[in-house]
Tab-separated table of C-alpha atoms in Angstrom:
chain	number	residue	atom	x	y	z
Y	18	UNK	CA	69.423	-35.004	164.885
Y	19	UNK	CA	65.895	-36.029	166.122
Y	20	UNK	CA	64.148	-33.517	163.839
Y	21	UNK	CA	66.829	-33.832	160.296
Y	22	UNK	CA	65.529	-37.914	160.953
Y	23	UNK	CA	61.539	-37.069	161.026
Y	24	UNK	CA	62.159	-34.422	158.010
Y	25	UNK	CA	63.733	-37.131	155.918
Y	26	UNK	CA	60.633	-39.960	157.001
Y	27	UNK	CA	58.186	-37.195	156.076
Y	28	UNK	CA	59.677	-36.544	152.652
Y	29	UNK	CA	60.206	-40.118	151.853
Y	30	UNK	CA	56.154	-40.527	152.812
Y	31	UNK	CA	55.503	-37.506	150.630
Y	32	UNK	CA	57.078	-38.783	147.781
Y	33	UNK	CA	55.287	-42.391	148.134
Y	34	UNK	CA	51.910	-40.547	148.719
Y	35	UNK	CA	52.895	-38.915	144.899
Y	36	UNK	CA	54.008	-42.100	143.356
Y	37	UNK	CA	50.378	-43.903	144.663
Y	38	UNK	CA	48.762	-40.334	143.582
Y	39	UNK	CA	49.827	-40.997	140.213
Y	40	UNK	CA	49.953	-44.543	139.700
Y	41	UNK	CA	45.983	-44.361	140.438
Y	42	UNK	CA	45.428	-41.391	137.749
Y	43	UNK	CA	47.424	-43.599	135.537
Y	44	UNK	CA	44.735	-46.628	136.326
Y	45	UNK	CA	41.706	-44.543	135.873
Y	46	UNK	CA	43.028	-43.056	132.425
Y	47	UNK	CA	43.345	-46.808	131.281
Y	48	UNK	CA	40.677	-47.881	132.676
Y	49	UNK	CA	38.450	-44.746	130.395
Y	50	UNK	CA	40.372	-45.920	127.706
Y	51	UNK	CA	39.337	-49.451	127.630
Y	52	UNK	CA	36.194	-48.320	128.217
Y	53	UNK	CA	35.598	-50.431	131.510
Y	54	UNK	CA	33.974	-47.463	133.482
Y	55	UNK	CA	31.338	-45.573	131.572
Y	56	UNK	CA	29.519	-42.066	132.088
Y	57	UNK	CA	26.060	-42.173	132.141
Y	58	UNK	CA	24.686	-38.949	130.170
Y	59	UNK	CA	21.503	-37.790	130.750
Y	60	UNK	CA	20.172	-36.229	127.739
Y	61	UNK	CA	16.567	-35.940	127.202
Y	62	UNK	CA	14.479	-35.612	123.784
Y	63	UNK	CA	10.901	-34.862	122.979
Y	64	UNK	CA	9.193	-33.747	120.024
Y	65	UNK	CA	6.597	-30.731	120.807
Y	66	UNK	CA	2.625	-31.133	121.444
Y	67	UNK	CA	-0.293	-29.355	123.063
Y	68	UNK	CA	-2.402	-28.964	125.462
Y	69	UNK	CA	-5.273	-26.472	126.388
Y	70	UNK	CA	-5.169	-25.312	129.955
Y	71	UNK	CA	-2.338	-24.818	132.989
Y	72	UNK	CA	-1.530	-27.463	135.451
Y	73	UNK	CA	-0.741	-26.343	139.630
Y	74	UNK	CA	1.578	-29.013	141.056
Y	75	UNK	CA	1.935	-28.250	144.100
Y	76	UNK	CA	5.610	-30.782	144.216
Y	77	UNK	CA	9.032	-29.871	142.752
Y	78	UNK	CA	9.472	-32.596	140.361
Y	79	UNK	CA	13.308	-33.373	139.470
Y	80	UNK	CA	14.659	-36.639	137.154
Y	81	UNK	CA	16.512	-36.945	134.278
Y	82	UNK	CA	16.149	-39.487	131.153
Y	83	UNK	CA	18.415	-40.954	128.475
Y	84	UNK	CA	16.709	-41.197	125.160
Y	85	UNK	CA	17.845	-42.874	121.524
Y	86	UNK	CA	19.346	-40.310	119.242
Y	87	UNK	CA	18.628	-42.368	116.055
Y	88	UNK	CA	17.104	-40.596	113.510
Y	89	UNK	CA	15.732	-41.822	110.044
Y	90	UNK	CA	18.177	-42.245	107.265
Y	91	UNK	CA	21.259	-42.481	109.919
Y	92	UNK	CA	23.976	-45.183	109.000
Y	93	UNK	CA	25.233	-47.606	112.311
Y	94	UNK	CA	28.527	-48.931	111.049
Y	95	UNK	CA	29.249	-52.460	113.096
Y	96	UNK	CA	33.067	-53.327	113.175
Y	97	UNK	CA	33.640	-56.950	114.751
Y	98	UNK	CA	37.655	-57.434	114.492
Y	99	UNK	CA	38.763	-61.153	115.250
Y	100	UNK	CA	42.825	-62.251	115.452
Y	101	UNK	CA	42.445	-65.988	115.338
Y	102	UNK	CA	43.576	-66.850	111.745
Y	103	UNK	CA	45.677	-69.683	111.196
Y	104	UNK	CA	48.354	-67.278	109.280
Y	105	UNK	CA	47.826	-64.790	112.242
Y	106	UNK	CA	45.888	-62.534	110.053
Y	107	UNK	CA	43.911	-59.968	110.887
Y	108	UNK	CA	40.214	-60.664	109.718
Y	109	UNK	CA	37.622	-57.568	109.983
Y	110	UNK	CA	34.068	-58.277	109.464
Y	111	UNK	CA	31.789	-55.525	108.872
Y	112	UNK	CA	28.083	-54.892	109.140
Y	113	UNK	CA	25.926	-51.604	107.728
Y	114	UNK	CA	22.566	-51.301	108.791
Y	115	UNK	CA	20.654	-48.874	106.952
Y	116	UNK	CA	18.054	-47.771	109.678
Y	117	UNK	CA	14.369	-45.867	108.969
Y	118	UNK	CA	15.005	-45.192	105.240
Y	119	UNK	CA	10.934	-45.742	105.762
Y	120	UNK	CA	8.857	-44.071	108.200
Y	121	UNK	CA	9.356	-46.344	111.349
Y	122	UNK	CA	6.372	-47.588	112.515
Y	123	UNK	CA	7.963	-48.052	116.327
Y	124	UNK	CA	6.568	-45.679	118.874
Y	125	UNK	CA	9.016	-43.282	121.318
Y	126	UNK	CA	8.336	-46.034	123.968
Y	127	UNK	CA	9.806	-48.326	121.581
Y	128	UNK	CA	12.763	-46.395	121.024
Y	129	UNK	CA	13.889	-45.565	124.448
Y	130	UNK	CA	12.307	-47.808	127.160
Y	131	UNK	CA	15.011	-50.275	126.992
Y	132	UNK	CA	17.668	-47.695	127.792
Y	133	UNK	CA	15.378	-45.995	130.596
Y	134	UNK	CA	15.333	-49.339	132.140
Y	135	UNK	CA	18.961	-49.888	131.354
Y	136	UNK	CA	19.663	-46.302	133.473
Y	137	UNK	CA	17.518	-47.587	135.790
Y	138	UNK	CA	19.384	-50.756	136.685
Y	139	UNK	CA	22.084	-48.664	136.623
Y	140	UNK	CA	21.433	-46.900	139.408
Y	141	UNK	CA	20.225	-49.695	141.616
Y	142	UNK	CA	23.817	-51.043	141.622
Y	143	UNK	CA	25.167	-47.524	143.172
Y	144	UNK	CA	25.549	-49.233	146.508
Y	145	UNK	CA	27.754	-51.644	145.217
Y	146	UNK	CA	30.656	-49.896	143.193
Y	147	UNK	CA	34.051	-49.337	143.398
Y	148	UNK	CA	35.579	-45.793	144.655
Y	149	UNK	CA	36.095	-44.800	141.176
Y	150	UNK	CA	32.627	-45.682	139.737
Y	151	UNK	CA	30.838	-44.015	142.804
Y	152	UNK	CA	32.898	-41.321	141.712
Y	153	UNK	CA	32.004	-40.516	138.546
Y	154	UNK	CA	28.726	-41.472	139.740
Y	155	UNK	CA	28.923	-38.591	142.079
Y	156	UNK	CA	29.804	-36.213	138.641
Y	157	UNK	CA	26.175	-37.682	137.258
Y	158	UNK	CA	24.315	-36.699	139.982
Y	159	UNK	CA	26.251	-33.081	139.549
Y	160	UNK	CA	25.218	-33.565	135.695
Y	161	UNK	CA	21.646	-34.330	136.947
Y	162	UNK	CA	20.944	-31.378	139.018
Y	163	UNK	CA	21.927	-29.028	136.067
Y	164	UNK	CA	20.204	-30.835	134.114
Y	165	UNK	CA	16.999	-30.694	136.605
Y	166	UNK	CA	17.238	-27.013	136.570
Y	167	UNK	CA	17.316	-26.753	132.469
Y	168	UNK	CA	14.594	-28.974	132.375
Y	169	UNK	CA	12.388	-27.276	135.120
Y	170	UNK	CA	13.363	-23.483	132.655
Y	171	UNK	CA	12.597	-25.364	129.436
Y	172	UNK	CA	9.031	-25.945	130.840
Y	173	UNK	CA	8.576	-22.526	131.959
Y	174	UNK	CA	9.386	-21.430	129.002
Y	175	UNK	CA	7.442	-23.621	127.040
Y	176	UNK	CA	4.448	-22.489	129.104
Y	177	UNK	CA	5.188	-18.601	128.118
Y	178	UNK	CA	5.407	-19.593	124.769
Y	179	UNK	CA	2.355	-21.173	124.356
Y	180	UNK	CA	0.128	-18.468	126.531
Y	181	UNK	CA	1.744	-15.531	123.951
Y	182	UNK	CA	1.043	-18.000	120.959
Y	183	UNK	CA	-2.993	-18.333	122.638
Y	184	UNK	CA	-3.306	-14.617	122.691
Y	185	UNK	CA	-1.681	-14.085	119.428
Y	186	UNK	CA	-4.674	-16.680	118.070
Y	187	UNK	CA	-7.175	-14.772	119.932
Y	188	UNK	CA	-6.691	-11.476	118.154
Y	189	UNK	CA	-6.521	-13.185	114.665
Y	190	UNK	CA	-9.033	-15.915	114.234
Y	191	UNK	CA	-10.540	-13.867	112.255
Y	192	UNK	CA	-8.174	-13.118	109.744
Y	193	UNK	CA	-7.164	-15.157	106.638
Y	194	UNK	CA	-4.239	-16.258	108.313
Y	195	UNK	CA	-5.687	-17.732	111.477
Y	196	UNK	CA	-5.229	-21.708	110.899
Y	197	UNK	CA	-1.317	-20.829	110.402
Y	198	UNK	CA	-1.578	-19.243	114.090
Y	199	UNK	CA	-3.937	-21.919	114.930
Y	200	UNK	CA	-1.346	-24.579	114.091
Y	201	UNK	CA	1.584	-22.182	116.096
Y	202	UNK	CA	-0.743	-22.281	119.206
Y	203	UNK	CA	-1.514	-25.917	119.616
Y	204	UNK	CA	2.251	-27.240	118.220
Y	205	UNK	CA	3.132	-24.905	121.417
Y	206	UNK	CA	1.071	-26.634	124.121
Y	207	UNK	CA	2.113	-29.740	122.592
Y	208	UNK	CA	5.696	-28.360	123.781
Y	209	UNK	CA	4.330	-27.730	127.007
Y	210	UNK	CA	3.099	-31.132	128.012
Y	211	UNK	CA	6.675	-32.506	126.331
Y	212	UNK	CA	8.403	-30.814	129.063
Y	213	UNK	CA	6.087	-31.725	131.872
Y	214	UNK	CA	6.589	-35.321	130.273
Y	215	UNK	CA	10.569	-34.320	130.604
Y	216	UNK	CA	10.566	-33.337	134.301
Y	217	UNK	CA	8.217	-36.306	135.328
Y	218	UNK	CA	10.817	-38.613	133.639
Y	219	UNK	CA	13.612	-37.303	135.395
Y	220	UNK	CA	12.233	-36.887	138.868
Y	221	UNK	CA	11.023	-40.832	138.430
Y	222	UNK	CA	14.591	-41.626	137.153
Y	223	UNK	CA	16.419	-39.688	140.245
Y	224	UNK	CA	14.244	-41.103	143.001
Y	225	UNK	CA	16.336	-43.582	144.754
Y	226	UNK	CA	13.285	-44.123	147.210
Y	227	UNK	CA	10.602	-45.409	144.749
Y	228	UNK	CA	10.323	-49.053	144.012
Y	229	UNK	CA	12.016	-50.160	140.461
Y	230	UNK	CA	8.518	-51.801	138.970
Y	231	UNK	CA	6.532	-48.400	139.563
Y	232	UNK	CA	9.401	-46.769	137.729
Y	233	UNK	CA	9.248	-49.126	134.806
Y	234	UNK	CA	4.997	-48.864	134.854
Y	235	UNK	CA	5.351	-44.712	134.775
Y	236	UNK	CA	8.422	-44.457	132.317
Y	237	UNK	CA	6.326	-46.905	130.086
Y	238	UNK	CA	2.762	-44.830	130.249
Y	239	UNK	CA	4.927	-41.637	129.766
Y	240	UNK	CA	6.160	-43.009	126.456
Y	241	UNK	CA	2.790	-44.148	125.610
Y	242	UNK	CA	1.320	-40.760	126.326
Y	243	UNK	CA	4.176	-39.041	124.017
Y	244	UNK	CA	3.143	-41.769	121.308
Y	245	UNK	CA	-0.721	-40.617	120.904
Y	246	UNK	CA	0.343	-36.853	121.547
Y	247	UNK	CA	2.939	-37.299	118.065
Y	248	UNK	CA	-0.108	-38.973	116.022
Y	249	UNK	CA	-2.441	-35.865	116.949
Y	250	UNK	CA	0.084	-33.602	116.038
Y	251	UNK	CA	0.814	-35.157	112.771
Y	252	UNK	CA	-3.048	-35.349	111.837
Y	253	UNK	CA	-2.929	-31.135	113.232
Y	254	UNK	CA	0.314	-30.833	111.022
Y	255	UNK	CA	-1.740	-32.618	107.626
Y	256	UNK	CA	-4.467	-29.709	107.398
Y	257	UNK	CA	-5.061	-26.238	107.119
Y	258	UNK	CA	-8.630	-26.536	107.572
Y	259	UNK	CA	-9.834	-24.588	110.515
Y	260	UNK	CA	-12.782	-26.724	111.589
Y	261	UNK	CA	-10.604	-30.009	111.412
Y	262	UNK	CA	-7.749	-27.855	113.667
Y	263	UNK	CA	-10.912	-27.076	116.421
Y	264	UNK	CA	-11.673	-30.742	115.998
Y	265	UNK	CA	-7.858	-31.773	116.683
Y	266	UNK	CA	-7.703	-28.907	119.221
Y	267	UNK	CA	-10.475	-30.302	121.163
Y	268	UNK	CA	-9.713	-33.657	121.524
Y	269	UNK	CA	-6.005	-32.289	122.868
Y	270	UNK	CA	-8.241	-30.553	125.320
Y	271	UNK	CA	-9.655	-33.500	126.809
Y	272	UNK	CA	-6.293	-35.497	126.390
Y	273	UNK	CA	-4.981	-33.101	128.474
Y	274	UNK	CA	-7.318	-33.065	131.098
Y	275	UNK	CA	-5.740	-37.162	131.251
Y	276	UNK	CA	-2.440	-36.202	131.191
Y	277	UNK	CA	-2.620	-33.449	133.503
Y	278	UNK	CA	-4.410	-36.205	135.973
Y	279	UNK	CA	-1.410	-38.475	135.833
Y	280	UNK	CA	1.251	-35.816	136.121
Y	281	UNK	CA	-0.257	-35.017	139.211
Y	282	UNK	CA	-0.624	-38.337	140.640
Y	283	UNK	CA	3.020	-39.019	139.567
Y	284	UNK	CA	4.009	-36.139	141.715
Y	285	UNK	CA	1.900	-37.379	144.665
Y	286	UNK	CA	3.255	-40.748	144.402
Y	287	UNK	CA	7.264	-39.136	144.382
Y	288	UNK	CA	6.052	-37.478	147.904
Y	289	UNK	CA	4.768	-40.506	148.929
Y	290	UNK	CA	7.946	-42.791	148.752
Y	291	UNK	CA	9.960	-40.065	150.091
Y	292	UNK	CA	7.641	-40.569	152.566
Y	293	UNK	CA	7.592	-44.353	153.235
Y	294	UNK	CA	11.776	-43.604	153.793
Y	295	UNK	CA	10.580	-41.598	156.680
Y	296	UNK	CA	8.323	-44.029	158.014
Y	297	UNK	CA	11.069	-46.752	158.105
Y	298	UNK	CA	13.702	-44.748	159.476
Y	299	UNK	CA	10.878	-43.778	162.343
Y	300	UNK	CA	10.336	-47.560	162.964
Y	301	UNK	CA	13.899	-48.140	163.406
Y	302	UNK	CA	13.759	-45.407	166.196
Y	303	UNK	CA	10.862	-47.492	168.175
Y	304	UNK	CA	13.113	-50.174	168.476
Y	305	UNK	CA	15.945	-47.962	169.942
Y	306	UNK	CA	13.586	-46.672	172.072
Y	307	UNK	CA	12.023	-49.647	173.277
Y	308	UNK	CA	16.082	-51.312	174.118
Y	309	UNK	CA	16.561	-48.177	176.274
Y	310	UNK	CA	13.574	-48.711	177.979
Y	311	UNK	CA	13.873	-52.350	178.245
Y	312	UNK	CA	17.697	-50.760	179.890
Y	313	UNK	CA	15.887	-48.615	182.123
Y	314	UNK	CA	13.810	-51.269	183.819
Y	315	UNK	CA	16.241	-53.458	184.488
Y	316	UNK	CA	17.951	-50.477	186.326
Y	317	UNK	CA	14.918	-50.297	188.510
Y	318	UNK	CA	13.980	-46.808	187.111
Y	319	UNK	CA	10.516	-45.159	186.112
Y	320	UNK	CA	9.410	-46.011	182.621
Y	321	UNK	CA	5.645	-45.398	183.119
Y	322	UNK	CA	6.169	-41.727	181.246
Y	323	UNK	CA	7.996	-42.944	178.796
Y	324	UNK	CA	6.195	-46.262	177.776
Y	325	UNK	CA	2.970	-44.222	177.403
Y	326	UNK	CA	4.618	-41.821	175.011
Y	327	UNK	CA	6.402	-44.709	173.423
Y	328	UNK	CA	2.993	-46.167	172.599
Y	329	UNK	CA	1.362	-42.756	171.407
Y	330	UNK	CA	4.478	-42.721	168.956
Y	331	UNK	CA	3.555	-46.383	167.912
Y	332	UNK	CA	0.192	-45.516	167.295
Y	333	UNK	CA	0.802	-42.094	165.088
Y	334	UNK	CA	3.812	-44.190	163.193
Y	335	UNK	CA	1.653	-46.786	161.927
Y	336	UNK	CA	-1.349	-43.978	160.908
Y	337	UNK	CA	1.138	-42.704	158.698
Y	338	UNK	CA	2.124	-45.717	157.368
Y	339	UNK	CA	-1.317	-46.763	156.589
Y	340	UNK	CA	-2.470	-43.535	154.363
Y	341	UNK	CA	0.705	-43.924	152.613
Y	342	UNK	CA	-0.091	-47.557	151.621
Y	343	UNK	CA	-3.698	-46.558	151.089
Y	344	UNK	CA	-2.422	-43.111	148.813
Y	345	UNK	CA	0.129	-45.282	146.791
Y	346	UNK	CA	-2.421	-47.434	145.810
Y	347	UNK	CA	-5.341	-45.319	144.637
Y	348	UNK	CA	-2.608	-42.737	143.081
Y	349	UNK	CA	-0.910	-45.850	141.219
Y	350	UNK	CA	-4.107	-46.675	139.497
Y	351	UNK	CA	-5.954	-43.068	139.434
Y	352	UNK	CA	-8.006	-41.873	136.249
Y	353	UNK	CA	-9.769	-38.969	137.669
Y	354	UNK	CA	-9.111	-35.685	139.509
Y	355	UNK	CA	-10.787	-36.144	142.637
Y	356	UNK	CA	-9.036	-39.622	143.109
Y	357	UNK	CA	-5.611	-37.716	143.130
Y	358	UNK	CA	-7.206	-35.279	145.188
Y	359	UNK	CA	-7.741	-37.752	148.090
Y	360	UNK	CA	-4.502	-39.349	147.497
Y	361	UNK	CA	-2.961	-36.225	148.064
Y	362	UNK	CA	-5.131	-35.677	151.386
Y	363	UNK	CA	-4.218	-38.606	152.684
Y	364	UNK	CA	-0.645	-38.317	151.828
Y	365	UNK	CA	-1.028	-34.726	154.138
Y	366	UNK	CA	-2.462	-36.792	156.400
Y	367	UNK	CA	0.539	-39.157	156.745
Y	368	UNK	CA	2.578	-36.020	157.015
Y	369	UNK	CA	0.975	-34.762	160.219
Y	370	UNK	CA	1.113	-38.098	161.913
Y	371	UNK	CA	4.850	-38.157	161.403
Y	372	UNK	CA	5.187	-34.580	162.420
Y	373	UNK	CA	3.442	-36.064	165.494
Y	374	UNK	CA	5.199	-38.876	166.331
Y	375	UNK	CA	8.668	-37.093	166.184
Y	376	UNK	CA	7.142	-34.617	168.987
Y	377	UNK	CA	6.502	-37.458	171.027
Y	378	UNK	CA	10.113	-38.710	170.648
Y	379	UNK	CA	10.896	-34.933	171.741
Y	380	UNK	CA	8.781	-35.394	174.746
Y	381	UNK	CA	10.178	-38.837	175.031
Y	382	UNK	CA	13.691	-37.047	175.509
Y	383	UNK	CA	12.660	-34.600	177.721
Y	384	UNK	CA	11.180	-37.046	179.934
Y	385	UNK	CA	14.115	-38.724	180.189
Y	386	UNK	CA	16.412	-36.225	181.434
Y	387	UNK	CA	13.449	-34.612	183.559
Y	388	UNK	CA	14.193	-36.171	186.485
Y	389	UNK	CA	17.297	-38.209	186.115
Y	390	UNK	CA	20.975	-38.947	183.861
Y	391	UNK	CA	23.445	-41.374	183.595
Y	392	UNK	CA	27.101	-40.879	184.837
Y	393	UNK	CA	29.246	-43.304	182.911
Y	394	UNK	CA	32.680	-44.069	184.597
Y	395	UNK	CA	35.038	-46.097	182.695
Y	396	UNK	CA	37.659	-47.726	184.007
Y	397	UNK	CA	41.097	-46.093	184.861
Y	398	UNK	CA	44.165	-46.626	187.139
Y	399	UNK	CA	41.520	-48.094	189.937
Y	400	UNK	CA	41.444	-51.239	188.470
Y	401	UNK	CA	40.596	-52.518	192.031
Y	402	UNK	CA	37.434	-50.593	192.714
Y	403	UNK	CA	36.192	-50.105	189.373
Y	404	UNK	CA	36.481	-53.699	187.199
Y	405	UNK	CA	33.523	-52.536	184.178
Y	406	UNK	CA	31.143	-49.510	183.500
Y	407	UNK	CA	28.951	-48.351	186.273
Y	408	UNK	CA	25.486	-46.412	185.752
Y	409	UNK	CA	24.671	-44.395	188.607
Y	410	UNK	CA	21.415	-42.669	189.011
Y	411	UNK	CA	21.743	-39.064	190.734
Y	412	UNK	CA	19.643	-36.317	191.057
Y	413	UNK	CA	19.493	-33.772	188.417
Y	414	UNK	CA	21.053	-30.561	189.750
Y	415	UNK	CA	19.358	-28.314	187.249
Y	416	UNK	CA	15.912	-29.664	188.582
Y	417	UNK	CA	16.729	-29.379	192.176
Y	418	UNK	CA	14.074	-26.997	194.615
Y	419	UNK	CA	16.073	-24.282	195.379
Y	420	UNK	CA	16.659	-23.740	199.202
């Protein structure tokens, strides 16, 4: 009889687990309905432009960016419906707004910083969301990292295209129909710097670790960049004459060179807040350290050992933490190579001293079960000889002489 009564409980708890199951999908379907939880896509746009040369990054560079899909001569249809008529009529007012019938004179920042920063805000409210938002938040991140790896192809093959386009040039400049292949060549390094422009967006977007007004400051130069990039390729785009195209193509050259600076120190500054999450995780492991020291001594044991390797830690820690301070700052602000070149040495710098200090926290642990360990013995049916949780010090068998 025991085992009919526990089969009937666990079907009746079955059959609530189905009913909560479903009451919950029924929830989230009204909930998408009423449009109270919203994806967040991650679609990125850029309009091709060119460079002349290759960039070496020597950082993976992930992030992904939402941009405005207007385009000139769209109609935006504005419905506002209002119930409160005296005769309980419906009243609809509607709006049309004809949008860029002219050229708009608003840049690409214009047109999508307020959403970047809109995504952006977004994501700094992740730690405080409901299960169902943090899941669909989970299915962004999923969105993200395909989109990551489209982005990071995109660029590859925008750099293949515009090396066959150069060599294609190459072998007719000569020929009557070199400014076509002229224009071909540079339109495709403008497509090349686009999609470094993509990837640096999206890896600035993604990274949780970097403080909100250096996002804003990048997203915003990155827009400006894509700005002067789209009036060179229009004034490329207005002529066929070859000497105006080696004018145009020249000053994209030395753009470049400016861009390619930034990119980089982007990147450098990416590694260097992933860093600065390592560096505050470490400090939070001195201060463990130190309480089971502190523990230690009042225990009347040894902490000589350990104190001097809990000071060499100290002292590597806060090395680190100083280059990355100093490499945030120069990077933040850098205009020339060698400027990102020393915030990148010092950001290698702050690498080994953390690689450091976490071998003294190795050492640290070795030292402390060197010599001795700690036999915990909780409380049982000896209430009378055992009334709390004693720490005995004994002799470590393992490091006994043998006899």
């Amino acid at each position: 009889m025991k085992w009919i009564f526990a089969l009937v409980l666990v079907l009746i708890m079955a059959g609530s687990a189905g009913a909560m199951a479903q009451h919950q999908d029924m929830t989230q379907q009204r909930m998408d309905e009423e449009g109270k939880v919203v994806d967040v896509d991650t679609e990125t746009k850029a309009s091709p432009e060119n460079p002349a040369g290759e960039i070496e990054v020597e950082s993976e560079v992930d992030v992904g960016v939402n941009g405005d899909s207007s385009k000139p001569g769209e109609v935006e249809v504005d419905v506002d419906v209002s119930t409160e008529t005296p005769a309980g009529e419906t009243q609809t007012e509607v709006s049309i707004e004809k949008k860029g019938m002219e050229r708009p004179v608003v840049s690409h920042r214009e047109r999508i910083s307020e959403r970047l920063k809109e995504r952006i805000q977004k994501y700094i409210e992740v730690k405080n969301v409901t299960p169902t938002e943090k899941h669909r938040l989970i299915k962004v991140k999923e969105q993200l990292k395909i989109k990551i790896q489209n982005t990071r192809q995109e660029c590859i093959d925008a750099a293949n295209k515009y090396i066959e386009a150069k060599q294609k040039y190459l072998e007719l400049r000569k020929k009557p129909n070199a400014p076509v292949q002229a224009r071909i060549m540079l339109n495709a390094g403008s497509e090349y710097i686009e999609r470094w422009f993509d990837r640096i967006e999206l890896a600035v977007i993604n990274a949780d670790n970097m403080d909100e007004d250096t996002k804003i400051a990048i997203l915003d130069r990155i827009d400006e960049y894509r700005t002067e990039i789209e009036g060179k390729k229009e004034e490329l785009n207005e002529t066929s004459d070859i000497a105006k195209m080696r004018g145009v193509a020249k000053e994209l050259n030395d753009y470049w060179g400016e861009v390619r600076v930034f990119i980089k120190s982007v990147v450098y500054q990416l590694a260097a807040a992933k860093l600065e999450l390592l560096i505050d995780k470490a400090e939070d492991v001195e201060v463990r350290l130190q309480l089971k020291i502190e523990e230690m001594k009042a225990s009347a044991l040894d902490t000589a050992k350990l104190e001097e390797l809990l000071s060499e830690y100290k002292n590597n820690v806060d090395l680190a933490k100083e280059n990355v301070e100093k490499a945030e700052e120069l990077l933040l602000n850098a205009t020339t190579i060698d400027q990102v070149r020393e915030g990148h040495k010092l950001i290698v710098d702050a690498s080994h001293y953390l690689k450091e200090a976490f071998k003294d926290v190795r050492l640290m642990v070795k030292e402390y079960r060197k010599g001795t360990f700690f036999v915990r013995c909780l409380q049982n049916h000896h209430q009378n000889l055992y009334s709390n949780i004693l720490i005995l010090q004994i002799t470590n068998p393992y490091n006994s002489p043998k006899r």
